[in-house]
Amino acid sequence: MDRRSFMKMTGLAAAGASILASADAVAAPLARAGIGRGNSRLVTPNGQALQWRIVDGVKVGHLVAEAFEHEFAPGMKAEVWGYNGGTPGPTIEANEGDRVRIYVTNKLPEATTVHWHGFVLPAGMDGVAGLNQRPIEPGETFKYEFVVKYPGTYMYHSHYDEMTQIALGMVGMFIVHPRVEPGPRVDRDFVLMAHEWKMEAGARRPDPNAMSDFNVLTFNGKAFPATAPLVVGKGERVRIRFGNLGPMDHHPIHLHGLAFNVTATDGGYVPRSAQYPETTVLVPVGSTRVIEFVPEEEGDWAMHCHMTHHVMMQMGHGLPNMVGADTRQLDRRMSRVLPAYMTMGTKGMGGMGEMPMQMPPNSLPMRGGEGPFSYIDMGGMFTVLKVRKDPDRADPNGWYAYPRGSVATTASADELARDGIAT
């Protein structure tokens, strides 16, 4: 498909918004009310944390289900649904044994509920519309109250019209810290929620009817290059908590430059005797996976879903296969009526993201980001783990300064001859 054909397939976009709690670029938790009990501070990159008030010993929070304008990355916005102005909604943190009381106000155009995914709690608090409660109608506020019995990495999401509401972003993470850590002390603790969206170029809203060919893949609601990097220290113990409440797809999340252990799922902790090293962890739909590692090498390390279409954007989907096609005759004929015509994809799609060409409004075709050596032609569910000697003073937007002679480069003729390499 050529650029002009692609542009003909598109339309224009628009927007609208409201917010209860603010989000930071590299999020800082808000009022934590004694969260963590000696643990490292939990960070939700690009996200926010739910604010608590303590009332007679009960942690009281408020979720507002609503529609708002959301930016996936510079160049693409859409009207989505979520909680407190965010998708995913604010990360909820509590301590093992806490009693929590969470009010849910519905400002959506249809009914909703909230399901506390993975929790052992009274059935009447489980949030399945029709089975455990009546739906929360627009304008109503419901109260959920329960004791968080067991520590772990959980999630929450709508359980009314799930196909629409989850696809539009009604999801979030819920972390319960243990009274006593079951393993070594962790220095850095991150939360990343995977999600997938179907956004036609120029569309105003994601398509909740999609069952396949999702074309916008996100960590915490952001597609690279808008994903905030994870800055950690060499030799520190790092924990990353992955959640997946996307509509259809599992995500094999791969980290470069290190190996990790899966230390927990949403079902609980994995005994140390049962842990084993991995470099890729599959995060199924409706599940959480927790990994821990100690980075040995400084640098900028890729972390991404290994489904190759999950690190591409709209233009990488639904196109005819042009690789190897001889289009010289077609190009000559087309150039008579369209001098700027150029058939794309005959030599592969590398470099398309950095080409200076006019694109449809509100779209991220083949979008990646600038890197220290060249354009990074990966977008979507991609981010960077930045390992530094002094992570607290490191610039999160800065690139690693490589020691002289430590970067792969062109082989010299002498080197090729020395090692018997014929090219």
GROMACS .gro file of C-alpha atoms in nm:
model
  423
    1MET     CA    1   0.000   0.000   0.000
    2ASP     CA    2   0.132   0.346  -0.088
    3ARG     CA    3   0.116   0.652   0.131
    4ARG     CA    4  -0.168   0.812  -0.060
    5SER     CA    5  -0.382   0.500  -0.044
    6PHE     CA    6  -0.318   0.481   0.326
    7MET     CA    7  -0.421   0.844   0.371
    8LYS     CA    8  -0.744   0.787   0.181
    9MET     CA    9  -0.839   0.525   0.437
   10THR     CA   10  -0.838   0.777   0.719
   11GLY     CA   11  -1.052   1.050   0.869
   12LEU     CA   12  -1.019   1.311   1.141
   13ALA     CA   13  -1.017   1.297   1.519
   14ALA     CA   14  -1.154   1.485   1.821
   15ALA     CA   15  -1.164   1.475   2.207
   16GLY     CA   16  -1.313   1.568   2.579
   17ALA     CA   17  -1.195   1.528   2.967
   18SER     CA   18  -1.205   1.531   3.354
   19ILE     CA   19  -0.965   1.434   3.634
   20LEU     CA   20  -0.977   1.362   4.006
   21ALA     CA   21  -0.611   1.291   4.074
   22SER     CA   22  -0.316   1.413   3.867
   23ALA     CA   23  -0.072   1.190   3.676
   24ASP     CA   24   0.302   1.243   3.647
   25ALA     CA   25   0.529   1.155   3.354
   26VAL     CA   26   0.724   0.917   3.577
   27ALA     CA   27   0.459   0.873   3.836
   28ALA     CA   28   0.502   0.941   4.203
   29PRO     CA   29   0.251   0.780   4.438
   30LEU     CA   30   0.026   1.030   4.616
   31ALA     CA   31  -0.098   1.010   4.975
   32ARG     CA   32   0.025   0.665   5.072
   33ALA     CA   33  -0.120   0.643   5.421
   34GLY     CA   34   0.142   0.407   5.563
   35ILE     CA   35   0.167   0.192   5.253
   36GLY     CA   36   0.452  -0.047   5.209
   37ARG     CA   37   0.578  -0.122   5.560
   38GLY     CA   38   0.947  -0.081   5.475
   39ASN     CA   39   0.915  -0.184   5.112
   40SER     CA   40   1.062   0.021   4.831
   41ARG     CA   41   0.827   0.286   4.699
   42LEU     CA   42   0.598   0.146   4.433
   43VAL     CA   43   0.617   0.333   4.102
   44THR     CA   44   0.358   0.325   3.824
   45PRO     CA   45   0.535   0.471   3.518
   46ASN     CA   46   0.308   0.719   3.338
   47GLY     CA   47   0.047   0.650   3.605
   48GLN     CA   48  -0.091   0.757   3.937
   49ALA     CA   49  -0.179   0.609   4.276
   50LEU     CA   50  -0.516   0.614   4.450
   51GLN     CA   51  -0.532   0.856   4.741
   52TRP     CA   52  -0.659   0.717   5.070
   53ARG     CA   53  -0.821   0.883   5.367
   54ILE     CA   54  -0.818   0.702   5.698
   55VAL     CA   55  -1.161   0.697   5.864
   56ASP     CA   56  -1.185   0.506   6.193
   57GLY     CA   57  -0.898   0.283   6.087
   58VAL     CA   58  -1.044   0.208   5.743
   59LYS     CA   59  -0.868   0.311   5.422
   60VAL     CA   60  -1.126   0.503   5.220
   61GLY     CA   61  -1.082   0.568   4.849
   62HIS     CA   62  -1.293   0.692   4.560
   63LEU     CA   63  -1.299   0.573   4.199
   64VAL     CA   64  -1.488   0.772   3.937
   65ALA     CA   65  -1.578   0.579   3.622
   66GLU     CA   66  -1.585   0.828   3.336
   67ALA     CA   67  -1.498   0.913   2.977
   68PHE     CA   68  -1.206   1.143   2.901
   69GLU     CA   69  -0.950   1.229   2.640
   70HIS     CA   70  -0.635   1.017   2.656
   71GLU     CA   71  -0.308   1.056   2.469
   72PHE     CA   72  -0.142   0.727   2.373
   73ALA     CA   73   0.165   0.907   2.238
   74PRO     CA   74   0.225   1.247   2.080
   75GLY     CA   75   0.014   1.248   1.765
   76MET     CA   76  -0.268   1.024   1.883
   77LYS     CA   77  -0.551   1.095   2.126
   78ALA     CA   78  -0.883   0.924   2.177
   79GLU     CA   79  -1.187   0.937   2.398
   80VAL     CA   80  -1.155   0.637   2.629
   81TRP     CA   81  -1.322   0.518   2.949
   82GLY     CA   82  -1.137   0.469   3.275
   83TYR     CA   83  -1.110   0.568   3.640
   84ASN     CA   84  -1.018   0.908   3.785
   85GLY     CA   85  -0.913   1.038   3.445
   86GLY     CA   86  -0.668   0.758   3.373
   87THR     CA   87  -0.642   0.428   3.189
   88PRO     CA   88  -0.534   0.220   3.359
   89GLY     CA   89  -0.701   0.372   3.662
   90PRO     CA   90  -0.497   0.469   3.968
   91THR     CA   91  -0.286   0.192   4.118
   92ILE     CA   92  -0.444   0.093   4.449
   93GLU     CA   93  -0.204   0.003   4.731
   94ALA     CA   94  -0.288  -0.148   5.068
   95ASN     CA   95  -0.123  -0.361   5.334
   96GLU     CA   96  -0.209  -0.720   5.417
   97GLY     CA   97  -0.498  -0.720   5.663
   98ASP     CA   98  -0.620  -0.368   5.584
   99ARG     CA   99  -0.992  -0.297   5.568
  100VAL     CA  100  -1.059  -0.087   5.257
  101ARG     CA  101  -1.375   0.102   5.164
  102ILE     CA  102  -1.386   0.209   4.801
  103TYR     CA  103  -1.664   0.426   4.662
  104VAL     CA  104  -1.738   0.399   4.291
  105THR     CA  105  -1.919   0.685   4.121
  106ASN     CA  106  -2.052   0.615   3.774
  107LYS     CA  107  -2.025   0.905   3.528
  108LEU     CA  108  -2.044   0.679   3.222
  109PRO     CA  109  -2.341   0.681   2.984
  110GLU     CA  110  -2.426   0.323   3.084
  111ALA     CA  111  -2.421   0.110   3.400
  112THR     CA  112  -2.101  -0.039   3.539
  113THR     CA  113  -1.955  -0.235   3.833
  114VAL     CA  114  -1.602  -0.299   3.965
  115HIS     CA  115  -1.462  -0.649   4.007
  116TRP     CA  116  -1.161  -0.697   4.238
  117HIS     CA  117  -0.972  -0.946   4.025
  118GLY     CA  118  -0.797  -1.224   4.217
  119PHE     CA  119  -0.912  -1.129   4.568
  120VAL     CA  120  -1.056  -1.365   4.825
  121LEU     CA  121  -1.344  -1.160   4.965
  122PRO     CA  122  -1.714  -1.181   5.050
  123ALA     CA  123  -1.916  -1.277   4.742
  124GLY     CA  124  -2.130  -0.966   4.767
  125MET     CA  125  -1.822  -0.751   4.706
  126ASP     CA  126  -1.703  -0.937   4.394
  127GLY     CA  127  -1.867  -0.695   4.152
  128VAL     CA  128  -2.016  -0.922   3.884
  129ALA     CA  129  -2.328  -0.746   3.756
  130GLY     CA  130  -2.638  -0.957   3.796
  131LEU     CA  131  -2.461  -1.230   3.994
  132ASN     CA  132  -2.322  -1.044   4.296
  133GLN     CA  133  -2.494  -0.705   4.276
  134ARG     CA  134  -2.719  -0.492   4.061
  135PRO     CA  135  -2.541  -0.264   3.814
  136ILE     CA  136  -2.435   0.084   3.920
  137GLU     CA  137  -2.652   0.309   3.708
  138PRO     CA  138  -2.520   0.639   3.567
  139GLY     CA  139  -2.512   0.899   3.843
  140GLU     CA  140  -2.509   0.645   4.130
  141THR     CA  141  -2.228   0.583   4.380
  142PHE     CA  142  -2.177   0.234   4.527
  143LYS     CA  143  -1.966   0.131   4.824
  144TYR     CA  144  -1.736  -0.173   4.827
  145GLU     CA  145  -1.581  -0.272   5.160
  146PHE     CA  146  -1.366  -0.571   5.245
  147VAL     CA  147  -1.048  -0.684   5.419
  148VAL     CA  148  -0.750  -0.756   5.194
  149LYS     CA  149  -0.656  -1.092   5.342
  150TYR     CA  150  -0.363  -1.195   5.131
  151PRO     CA  151  -0.069  -0.998   4.989
  152GLY     CA  152  -0.011  -0.998   4.618
  153THR     CA  153  -0.039  -0.830   4.279
  154TYR     CA  154  -0.403  -0.802   4.174
  155MET     CA  155  -0.615  -0.604   3.930
  156TYR     CA  156  -0.958  -0.443   3.908
  157HIS     CA  157  -1.190  -0.388   3.615
  158SER     CA  158  -1.546  -0.337   3.507
  159HIS     CA  159  -1.767  -0.647   3.515
  160TYR     CA  160  -2.062  -0.502   3.324
  161ASP     CA  161  -2.061  -0.496   2.943
  162GLU     CA  162  -1.704  -0.620   2.972
  163MET     CA  163  -1.643  -0.633   2.598
  164THR     CA  164  -1.705  -0.260   2.568
  165GLN     CA  165  -1.583  -0.131   2.900
  166ILE     CA  166  -1.256  -0.326   2.923
  167ALA     CA  167  -1.179  -0.254   2.557
  168LEU     CA  168  -1.229   0.117   2.626
  169GLY     CA  169  -0.994   0.111   2.926
  170MET     CA  170  -1.186   0.028   3.248
  171VAL     CA  171  -0.893  -0.149   3.415
  172GLY     CA  172  -0.637  -0.094   3.692
  173MET     CA  173  -0.383  -0.260   3.926
  174PHE     CA  174  -0.428  -0.334   4.299
  175ILE     CA  175  -0.117  -0.413   4.508
  176VAL     CA  176  -0.135  -0.560   4.859
  177HIS     CA  177   0.196  -0.542   5.046
  178PRO     CA  178   0.282  -0.828   5.285
  179ARG     CA  179   0.340  -0.787   5.657
  180VAL     CA  180   0.670  -0.966   5.606
  181GLU     CA  181   0.847  -0.981   5.271
  182PRO     CA  182   0.885  -1.345   5.164
  183GLY     CA  183   1.215  -1.283   4.986
  184PRO     CA  184   1.513  -1.045   4.977
  185ARG     CA  185   1.448  -0.674   5.016
  186VAL     CA  186   1.363  -0.505   4.686
  187ASP     CA  187   1.515  -0.168   4.593
  188ARG     CA  188   1.286  -0.076   4.302
  189ASP     CA  189   0.925  -0.181   4.253
  190PHE     CA  190   0.734  -0.104   3.931
  191VAL     CA  191   0.381  -0.170   3.802
  192LEU     CA  192   0.314  -0.215   3.429
  193MET     CA  193  -0.027  -0.300   3.287
  194ALA     CA  194  -0.048  -0.424   2.928
  195HIS     CA  195  -0.342  -0.329   2.710
  196GLU     CA  196  -0.438  -0.338   2.343
  197TRP     CA  197  -0.666  -0.118   2.136
  198LYS     CA  198  -0.815  -0.108   1.789
  199MET     CA  199  -0.786   0.248   1.660
  200GLU     CA  200  -0.850   0.322   1.295
  201ALA     CA  201  -0.633   0.612   1.178
  202GLY     CA  202  -0.825   0.932   1.237
  203ALA     CA  203  -1.089   0.766   1.456
  204ARG     CA  204  -1.216   0.940   1.767
  205ARG     CA  205  -1.260   0.632   1.985
  206PRO     CA  206  -1.113   0.279   2.010
  207ASP     CA  207  -1.330   0.008   1.854
  208PRO     CA  208  -1.460  -0.218   2.135
  209ASN     CA  209  -1.602  -0.468   1.884
  210ALA     CA  210  -1.256  -0.574   1.763
  211MET     CA  211  -1.158  -0.937   1.822
  212SER     CA  212  -0.822  -0.934   1.643
  213ASP     CA  213  -0.574  -0.707   1.466
  214PHE     CA  214  -0.532  -0.467   1.755
  215ASN     CA  215  -0.303  -0.191   1.632
  216VAL     CA  216  -0.220   0.019   1.940
  217LEU     CA  217  -0.036  -0.170   2.215
  218THR     CA  218   0.044   0.001   2.544
  219PHE     CA  219   0.218  -0.021   2.880
  220ASN     CA  220   0.017   0.176   3.135
  221GLY     CA  221  -0.185   0.334   2.854
  222LYS     CA  222   0.117   0.466   2.663
  223ALA     CA  223   0.282   0.356   2.340
  224PHE     CA  224   0.656   0.410   2.281
  225PRO     CA  225   0.805   0.672   2.263
  226ALA     CA  226   0.561   0.799   2.530
  227THR     CA  227   0.637   0.511   2.770
  228ALA     CA  228   0.839   0.637   3.067
  229PRO     CA  229   1.173   0.453   3.110
  230LEU     CA  230   1.241   0.243   3.419
  231VAL     CA  231   1.558   0.377   3.585
  232VAL     CA  232   1.731   0.131   3.818
  233GLY     CA  233   2.071   0.082   3.976
  234LYS     CA  234   2.339  -0.169   3.884
  235GLY     CA  235   2.335  -0.434   4.156
  236GLU     CA  236   1.995  -0.330   4.292
  237ARG     CA  237   1.717  -0.582   4.333
  238VAL     CA  238   1.432  -0.482   4.100
  239ARG     CA  239   1.073  -0.603   4.092
  240ILE     CA  240   0.835  -0.550   3.800
  241ARG     CA  241   0.467  -0.640   3.839
  242PHE     CA  242   0.297  -0.707   3.504
  243GLY     CA  243  -0.079  -0.718   3.458
  244ASN     CA  244  -0.277  -0.792   3.144
  245LEU     CA  245  -0.642  -0.695   3.106
  246GLY     CA  246  -0.632  -0.645   2.731
  247PRO     CA  247  -0.930  -0.789   2.544
  248MET     CA  248  -0.771  -1.085   2.363
  249ASP     CA  249  -0.394  -1.122   2.350
  250HIS     CA  250  -0.129  -1.269   2.578
  251HIS     CA  251   0.203  -1.089   2.587
  252PRO     CA  252   0.550  -1.250   2.606
  253ILE     CA  253   0.744  -0.968   2.772
  254HIS     CA  254   1.116  -0.988   2.703
  255LEU     CA  255   1.394  -0.807   2.887
  256HIS     CA  256   1.735  -0.758   2.732
  257GLY     CA  257   2.066  -0.793   2.912
  258LEU     CA  258   1.958  -0.993   3.215
  259ALA     CA  259   1.770  -1.295   3.345
  260PHE     CA  260   1.495  -1.289   3.606
  261ASN     CA  261   1.284  -1.517   3.819
  262VAL     CA  262   0.905  -1.519   3.825
  263THR     CA  263   0.842  -1.470   4.195
  264ALA     CA  264   0.462  -1.438   4.208
  265THR     CA  265   0.137  -1.457   4.014
  266ASP     CA  266  -0.206  -1.326   4.104
  267GLY     CA  267  -0.251  -1.657   4.284
  268GLY     CA  268   0.030  -1.586   4.530
  269TYR     CA  269   0.404  -1.621   4.574
  270VAL     CA  270   0.610  -1.882   4.390
  271PRO     CA  271   0.823  -2.074   4.644
  272ARG     CA  272   1.192  -2.002   4.600
  273SER     CA  273   1.253  -2.372   4.538
  274ALA     CA  274   1.017  -2.356   4.236
  275GLN     CA  275   1.159  -2.041   4.075
  276TYR     CA  276   1.379  -2.066   3.768
  277PRO     CA  277   1.554  -1.816   3.540
  278GLU     CA  278   1.385  -1.669   3.233
  279THR     CA  279   1.440  -1.383   2.992
  280THR     CA  280   1.080  -1.375   2.865
  281VAL     CA  281   0.765  -1.403   3.073
  282LEU     CA  282   0.425  -1.475   2.921
  283VAL     CA  283   0.155  -1.258   3.076
  284PRO     CA  284  -0.181  -1.415   2.984
  285VAL     CA  285  -0.504  -1.219   2.957
  286GLY     CA  286  -0.658  -1.183   3.303
  287SER     CA  287  -0.334  -1.258   3.486
  288THR     CA  288  -0.045  -1.095   3.668
  289ARG     CA  289   0.318  -1.201   3.672
  290VAL     CA  290   0.584  -1.062   3.906
  291ILE     CA  291   0.952  -1.083   3.817
  292GLU     CA  292   1.265  -0.994   4.014
  293PHE     CA  293   1.623  -0.950   3.900
  294VAL     CA  294   1.955  -0.786   3.979
  295PRO     CA  295   2.105  -0.610   3.673
  296GLU     CA  296   2.478  -0.666   3.628
  297GLU     CA  297   2.547  -0.442   3.329
  298GLU     CA  298   2.492  -0.069   3.298
  299GLY     CA  299   2.326   0.060   2.983
  300ASP     CA  300   1.997   0.118   2.806
  301TRP     CA  301   1.813  -0.210   2.770
  302ALA     CA  302   1.503  -0.281   2.562
  303MET     CA  303   1.195  -0.426   2.730
  304HIS     CA  304   0.907  -0.517   2.502
  305CYS     CA  305   0.639  -0.762   2.403
  306HIS     CA  306   0.796  -1.018   2.169
  307MET     CA  307   0.487  -1.038   1.948
  308THR     CA  308   0.636  -0.835   1.662
  309HIS     CA  309   0.308  -0.666   1.571
  310HIS     CA  310   0.275  -0.552   1.930
  311VAL     CA  311   0.569  -0.316   1.884
  312MET     CA  312   0.431  -0.163   1.565
  313MET     CA  313   0.156   0.089   1.515
  314GLN     CA  314  -0.133   0.129   1.275
  315MET     CA  315   0.057   0.126   0.945
  316GLY     CA  316   0.206  -0.212   1.020
  317HIS     CA  317  -0.134  -0.381   1.015
  318GLY     CA  318  -0.370  -0.496   0.742
  319LEU     CA  319  -0.139  -0.415   0.450
  320PRO     CA  320  -0.073  -0.617   0.133
  321ASN     CA  321   0.264  -0.790   0.122
  322MET     CA  322   0.486  -0.574  -0.103
  323VAL     CA  323   0.823  -0.721  -0.007
  324GLY     CA  324   1.013  -0.812  -0.325
  325ALA     CA  325   0.749  -0.672  -0.564
  326ASP     CA  326   0.881  -0.506  -0.881
  327THR     CA  327   0.686  -0.179  -0.896
  328ARG     CA  328   0.908   0.015  -1.138
  329GLN     CA  329   0.646   0.019  -1.412
  330LEU     CA  330   0.373   0.109  -1.167
  331ASP     CA  331   0.587   0.390  -1.019
  332ARG     CA  332   0.655   0.535  -1.366
  333ARG     CA  333   0.288   0.540  -1.455
  334MET     CA  334   0.177   0.679  -1.122
  335SER     CA  335   0.439   0.954  -1.127
  336ARG     CA  336   0.276   1.100  -1.439
  337VAL     CA  337  -0.033   1.195  -1.240
  338LEU     CA  338   0.115   1.203  -0.888
  339PRO     CA  339   0.475   1.329  -0.903
  340ALA     CA  340   0.531   1.256  -0.533
  341TYR     CA  341   0.404   0.898  -0.561
  342MET     CA  342   0.619   0.631  -0.398
  343THR     CA  343   0.533   0.267  -0.350
  344MET     CA  344   0.627   0.157  -0.002
  345GLY     CA  345   0.735  -0.171   0.149
  346THR     CA  346   0.908  -0.337  -0.147
  347LYS     CA  347   1.238  -0.353   0.044
  348GLY     CA  348   1.088  -0.399   0.388
  349MET     CA  349   0.947  -0.138   0.626
  350GLY     CA  350   1.265  -0.032   0.806
  351GLY     CA  351   1.303   0.345   0.830
  352MET     CA  352   0.940   0.423   0.748
  353GLY     CA  353   0.879   0.574   1.090
  354GLU     CA  354   1.141   0.845   1.045
  355MET     CA  355   1.048   0.942   0.690
  356PRO     CA  356   0.932   1.306   0.669
  357MET     CA  357   0.593   1.256   0.511
  358GLN     CA  358   0.251   1.392   0.582
  359MET     CA  359   0.040   1.149   0.781
  360PRO     CA  360  -0.331   1.134   0.856
  361PRO     CA  361  -0.443   1.332   1.160
  362ASN     CA  362  -0.454   1.142   1.487
  363SER     CA  363  -0.247   0.842   1.382
  364LEU     CA  364   0.084   0.679   1.470
  365PRO     CA  365   0.179   0.487   1.157
  366MET     CA  366   0.492   0.276   1.216
  367ARG     CA  367   0.585   0.515   1.494
  368GLY     CA  368   0.900   0.460   1.699
  369GLY     CA  369   1.129   0.711   1.862
  370GLU     CA  370   1.468   0.876   1.846
  371GLY     CA  371   1.756   0.675   1.986
  372PRO     CA  372   2.118   0.765   2.069
  373PHE     CA  373   2.250   0.605   1.747
  374SER     CA  374   1.955   0.617   1.506
  375TYR     CA  375   1.578   0.596   1.496
  376ILE     CA  376   1.435   0.312   1.708
  377ASP     CA  377   1.182   0.151   1.476
  378MET     CA  378   0.979  -0.011   1.751
  379GLY     CA  379   0.670   0.147   1.899
  380GLY     CA  380   0.371   0.021   2.095
  381MET     CA  381   0.450  -0.208   2.387
  382PHE     CA  382   0.815  -0.106   2.417
  383THR     CA  383   1.008   0.079   2.685
  384VAL     CA  384   1.365   0.113   2.810
  385LEU     CA  385   1.522  -0.020   3.129
  386LYS     CA  386   1.800   0.223   3.218
  387VAL     CA  387   2.063   0.070   3.445
  388ARG     CA  388   2.286   0.330   3.609
  389LYS     CA  389   2.549   0.348   3.883
  390ASP     CA  390   2.355   0.627   4.056
  391PRO     CA  391   1.993   0.593   3.947
  392ASP     CA  392   1.861   0.856   4.189
  393ARG     CA  393   2.073   1.124   4.020
  394ALA     CA  394   2.042   0.992   3.666
  395ASP     CA  395   1.850   1.187   3.404
  396PRO     CA  396   1.559   0.957   3.306
  397ASN     CA  397   1.559   1.116   2.960
  398GLY     CA  398   1.936   1.079   2.909
  399TRP     CA  399   2.108   0.800   2.719
  400TYR     CA  400   2.385   0.579   2.851
  401ALA     CA  401   2.739   0.703   2.785
  402TYR     CA  402   2.911   0.399   2.638
  403PRO     CA  403   3.279   0.341   2.723
  404ARG     CA  404   3.506   0.390   2.424
  405GLY     CA  405   3.532   0.077   2.210
  406SER     CA  406   3.231  -0.098   2.368
  407VAL     CA  407   2.979  -0.045   2.083
  408ALA     CA  408   2.946  -0.270   1.778
  409THR     CA  409   3.067  -0.094   1.463
  410THR     CA  410   3.188  -0.153   1.106
  411ALA     CA  411   3.444  -0.430   1.069
  412SER     CA  412   3.767  -0.317   0.907
  413ALA     CA  413   3.926  -0.491   0.609
  414ASP     CA  414   4.217  -0.594   0.828
  415GLU     CA  415   3.984  -0.752   1.082
  416LEU     CA  416   3.796  -0.943   0.811
  417ALA     CA  417   4.120  -1.070   0.662
  418ARG     CA  418   4.260  -1.162   1.003
  419ASP     CA  419   3.959  -1.377   1.089
  420GLY     CA  420   3.903  -1.525   0.743
  421ILE     CA  421   3.564  -1.361   0.681
  422ALA     CA  422   3.463  -1.329   0.314
  423THR     CA  423   3.190  -1.072   0.233
   0.00000   0.00000   0.00000
